[in-house]
mmCIF file of C-alpha atoms in Angstrom:
data_model
loop_
_atom_site.group_PDB
_atom_site.id
_atom_site.type_symbol
_atom_site.label_atom_id
_atom_site.label_comp_id
_atom_site.label_asym_id
_atom_site.label_seq_id
_atom_site.Cartn_x
_atom_site.Cartn_y
_atom_site.Cartn_z
ATOM 1 C CA UNK A 240 -3.593 7.519 22.798
ATOM 2 C CA UNK A 241 -0.514 7.396 20.387
ATOM 3 C CA UNK A 242 -1.047 7.520 16.683
ATOM 4 C CA UNK A 243 1.918 7.389 14.032
ATOM 5 C CA UNK A 244 1.763 7.120 10.365
ATOM 6 C CA UNK A 245 3.966 6.096 7.366
ATOM 7 C CA UNK A 246 3.517 6.450 3.381
ATOM 8 C CA UNK A 247 1.878 9.049 1.326
ATOM 9 C CA UNK A 248 -1.499 8.969 -0.755
ATOM 10 C CA UNK A 249 0.637 9.176 -4.071
ATOM 11 C CA UNK A 250 -0.031 6.707 -6.803
ATOM 12 C CA UNK A 251 1.484 3.141 -5.998
ATOM 13 C CA UNK A 252 1.932 4.076 -2.338
ATOM 14 C CA UNK A 253 -0.234 3.749 0.730
ATOM 15 C CA UNK A 254 -0.770 5.750 3.861
ATOM 16 C CA UNK A 255 -0.581 3.346 7.191
ATOM 17 C CA UNK A 256 -1.977 5.001 10.378
ATOM 18 C CA UNK A 257 -1.660 3.006 13.777
ATOM 19 C CA UNK A 258 -3.019 3.858 16.888
ATOM 20 C CA UNK A 259 -2.638 2.122 20.273
ATOM 21 C CA UNK A 260 -5.652 0.245 21.492
ATOM 22 C CA UNK A 261 -6.679 -0.797 24.891
ATOM 23 C CA UNK A 262 -4.425 -3.708 26.397
ATOM 24 C CA UNK A 263 -6.173 -7.072 25.324
ATOM 25 C CA UNK A 264 -8.113 -5.561 22.398
ATOM 26 C CA UNK A 265 -5.957 -7.158 19.883
ATOM 27 C CA UNK A 266 -5.491 -5.979 16.331
ATOM 28 C CA UNK A 267 -7.979 -4.247 14.109
ATOM 29 C CA UNK A 268 -7.186 -3.935 10.291
ATOM 30 C CA UNK A 269 -9.201 -1.391 8.246
ATOM 31 C CA UNK A 270 -8.445 -1.134 4.561
ATOM 32 C CA UNK A 271 -9.735 1.323 2.022
ATOM 33 C CA UNK A 272 -8.628 2.385 -1.381
ATOM 34 C CA UNK A 273 -8.270 1.342 -4.962
ATOM 35 C CA UNK A 274 -7.085 -2.355 -4.627
ATOM 36 C CA UNK A 275 -9.163 -3.319 -1.584
ATOM 37 C CA UNK A 276 -12.018 -4.762 -3.577
ATOM 38 C CA UNK A 277 -9.968 -7.188 -5.416
ATOM 39 C CA UNK A 278 -6.699 -7.685 -2.959
ATOM 40 C CA UNK A 279 -8.551 -7.419 0.640
ATOM 41 C CA UNK A 280 -7.400 -10.946 1.799
ATOM 42 C CA UNK A 281 -3.620 -10.635 0.560
ATOM 43 C CA UNK A 282 -3.499 -7.101 1.732
ATOM 44 C CA UNK A 283 -4.732 -7.946 5.220
ATOM 45 C CA UNK A 284 -2.613 -11.058 5.260
ATOM 46 C CA UNK A 285 0.634 -8.835 4.636
ATOM 47 C CA UNK A 286 -0.325 -6.448 7.424
ATOM 48 C CA UNK A 287 -1.096 -9.066 9.842
ATOM 49 C CA UNK A 288 2.079 -10.901 9.078
ATOM 50 C CA UNK A 289 4.058 -7.815 9.333
ATOM 51 C CA UNK A 290 2.618 -6.948 12.824
ATOM 52 C CA UNK A 291 3.054 -10.364 13.832
ATOM 53 C CA UNK A 292 6.774 -10.259 12.982
ATOM 54 C CA UNK A 293 7.129 -7.145 15.106
ATOM 55 C CA UNK A 294 5.556 -8.518 17.782
ATOM 56 C CA UNK A 295 2.795 -5.786 17.715
ATOM 57 C CA UNK A 296 -0.447 -6.161 19.656
ATOM 58 C CA UNK A 297 -3.397 -4.027 20.471
ATOM 59 C CA UNK A 298 -3.443 -1.802 17.771
ATOM 60 C CA UNK A 299 -5.822 -0.160 15.388
ATOM 61 C CA UNK A 300 -4.272 -0.218 11.692
ATOM 62 C CA UNK A 301 -5.908 1.932 9.003
ATOM 63 C CA UNK A 302 -4.500 1.485 5.401
ATOM 64 C CA UNK A 303 -5.518 3.802 2.698
ATOM 65 C CA UNK A 304 -4.336 2.017 -0.401
ATOM 66 C CA UNK A 305 -3.359 3.777 -3.777
ATOM 67 C CA UNK A 306 -2.100 0.908 -5.797
ATOM 68 C CA UNK A 307 1.029 0.061 -3.551
ATOM 69 C CA UNK A 308 2.896 -3.383 -4.012
ATOM 70 C CA UNK A 309 3.029 -5.681 -0.933
ATOM 71 C CA UNK A 310 6.643 -4.569 -0.285
ATOM 72 C CA UNK A 311 5.604 -1.224 -0.114
ATOM 73 C CA UNK A 312 2.602 -1.934 2.369
ATOM 74 C CA UNK A 313 4.669 -4.151 4.561
ATOM 75 C CA UNK A 314 7.572 -1.330 4.834
ATOM 76 C CA UNK A 315 4.841 1.377 5.594
ATOM 77 C CA UNK A 316 3.452 -1.001 8.331
ATOM 78 C CA UNK A 317 7.034 -1.424 9.868
ATOM 79 C CA UNK A 318 7.824 2.159 9.802
ATOM 80 C CA UNK A 319 4.507 3.283 11.409
ATOM 81 C CA UNK A 320 4.874 0.664 14.090
ATOM 82 C CA UNK A 321 8.267 1.776 14.820
ATOM 83 C CA UNK A 322 7.406 5.359 14.850
ATOM 84 C CA UNK A 323 4.604 4.588 17.179
ATOM 85 C CA UNK A 324 7.305 2.728 19.680
ATOM 86 C CA UNK A 325 9.945 5.766 19.068
ATOM 87 C CA UNK A 326 12.148 3.410 17.186
ATOM 88 C CA UNK A 327 14.362 4.203 14.216
#
Protein backbone atom coordinates (compact mmCIF):
# COMPACT_ATOMS: atom_id res chain seq x y z
CA UNK A 1 0.00 0.00 0.00
CA UNK A 2 1.52 3.33 -1.12
CA UNK A 3 1.43 6.50 0.95
CA UNK A 4 2.49 10.07 0.15
CA UNK A 5 2.25 13.34 2.00
CA UNK A 6 2.60 17.07 1.53
CA UNK A 7 2.70 20.04 3.87
CA UNK A 8 3.88 20.64 7.40
CA UNK A 9 2.52 20.99 10.90
CA UNK A 10 3.58 24.65 10.98
CA UNK A 11 1.04 27.36 11.78
CA UNK A 12 -1.17 28.30 8.78
CA UNK A 13 -0.33 25.03 7.00
CA UNK A 14 -1.62 21.47 7.01
CA UNK A 15 -0.11 18.03 6.61
CA UNK A 16 -1.97 15.91 4.08
CA UNK A 17 -1.31 12.19 3.86
CA UNK A 18 -2.89 10.05 1.14
CA UNK A 19 -2.92 6.28 1.18
CA UNK A 20 -4.06 3.90 -1.53
CA UNK A 21 -7.15 1.94 -0.65
CA UNK A 22 -8.62 -1.24 -2.09
CA UNK A 23 -10.21 -0.81 -5.53
CA UNK A 24 -13.86 0.14 -5.22
CA UNK A 25 -13.58 1.33 -1.63
CA UNK A 26 -14.00 5.01 -2.56
CA UNK A 27 -12.70 8.08 -0.81
CA UNK A 28 -12.29 8.38 2.94
CA UNK A 29 -11.48 11.86 4.26
CA UNK A 30 -10.25 12.19 7.83
CA UNK A 31 -9.87 15.69 9.29
CA UNK A 32 -8.18 16.77 12.49
CA UNK A 33 -6.64 19.94 13.83
CA UNK A 34 -7.39 23.46 14.94
CA UNK A 35 -10.07 24.56 12.49
CA UNK A 36 -11.95 21.32 12.03
CA UNK A 37 -14.64 22.00 14.64
CA UNK A 38 -15.61 25.24 12.88
CA UNK A 39 -14.82 24.53 9.23
CA UNK A 40 -15.26 20.77 8.79
CA UNK A 41 -17.78 20.92 5.95
CA UNK A 42 -15.82 23.57 3.98
CA UNK A 43 -12.56 21.68 4.45
CA UNK A 44 -14.09 18.36 3.41
CA UNK A 45 -15.66 19.99 0.34
CA UNK A 46 -12.30 21.51 -0.64
CA UNK A 47 -10.58 18.13 -0.29
CA UNK A 48 -13.26 16.20 -2.17
CA UNK A 49 -13.49 18.82 -4.97
CA UNK A 50 -9.72 18.68 -5.41
CA UNK A 51 -9.71 14.88 -5.49
CA UNK A 52 -12.54 14.88 -8.01
CA UNK A 53 -10.68 17.37 -10.23
CA UNK A 54 -7.66 15.06 -10.13
CA UNK A 55 -9.78 11.98 -10.91
CA UNK A 56 -8.62 10.39 -7.66
CA UNK A 57 -10.52 7.37 -6.38
CA UNK A 58 -9.99 4.74 -3.73
CA UNK A 59 -7.90 6.79 -1.33
CA UNK A 60 -7.78 7.49 2.36
CA UNK A 61 -6.89 11.14 2.93
CA UNK A 62 -5.83 12.38 6.34
CA UNK A 63 -5.61 16.14 6.90
CA UNK A 64 -3.93 17.50 10.01
CA UNK A 65 -4.83 21.17 9.89
CA UNK A 66 -2.95 24.02 11.55
CA UNK A 67 -5.09 26.87 10.23
CA UNK A 68 -4.45 26.52 6.50
CA UNK A 69 -6.49 28.52 4.01
CA UNK A 70 -8.51 26.56 1.44
CA UNK A 71 -6.00 27.30 -1.32
CA UNK A 72 -3.20 25.84 0.81
CA UNK A 73 -5.31 22.79 1.65
CA UNK A 74 -6.13 22.23 -2.02
CA UNK A 75 -2.47 22.61 -3.04
CA UNK A 76 -1.36 20.12 -0.36
CA UNK A 77 -3.97 17.58 -1.47
CA UNK A 78 -2.95 17.97 -5.11
CA UNK A 79 0.74 17.61 -4.29
CA UNK A 80 0.20 14.53 -2.11
CA UNK A 81 -1.88 12.82 -4.81
CA UNK A 82 0.69 13.63 -7.50
CA UNK A 83 3.48 12.29 -5.30
CA UNK A 84 1.48 9.12 -4.74
CA UNK A 85 1.14 8.74 -8.51
CA UNK A 86 4.80 9.53 -9.09
CA UNK A 87 3.95 12.69 -11.02
CA UNK A 88 5.74 16.02 -10.79
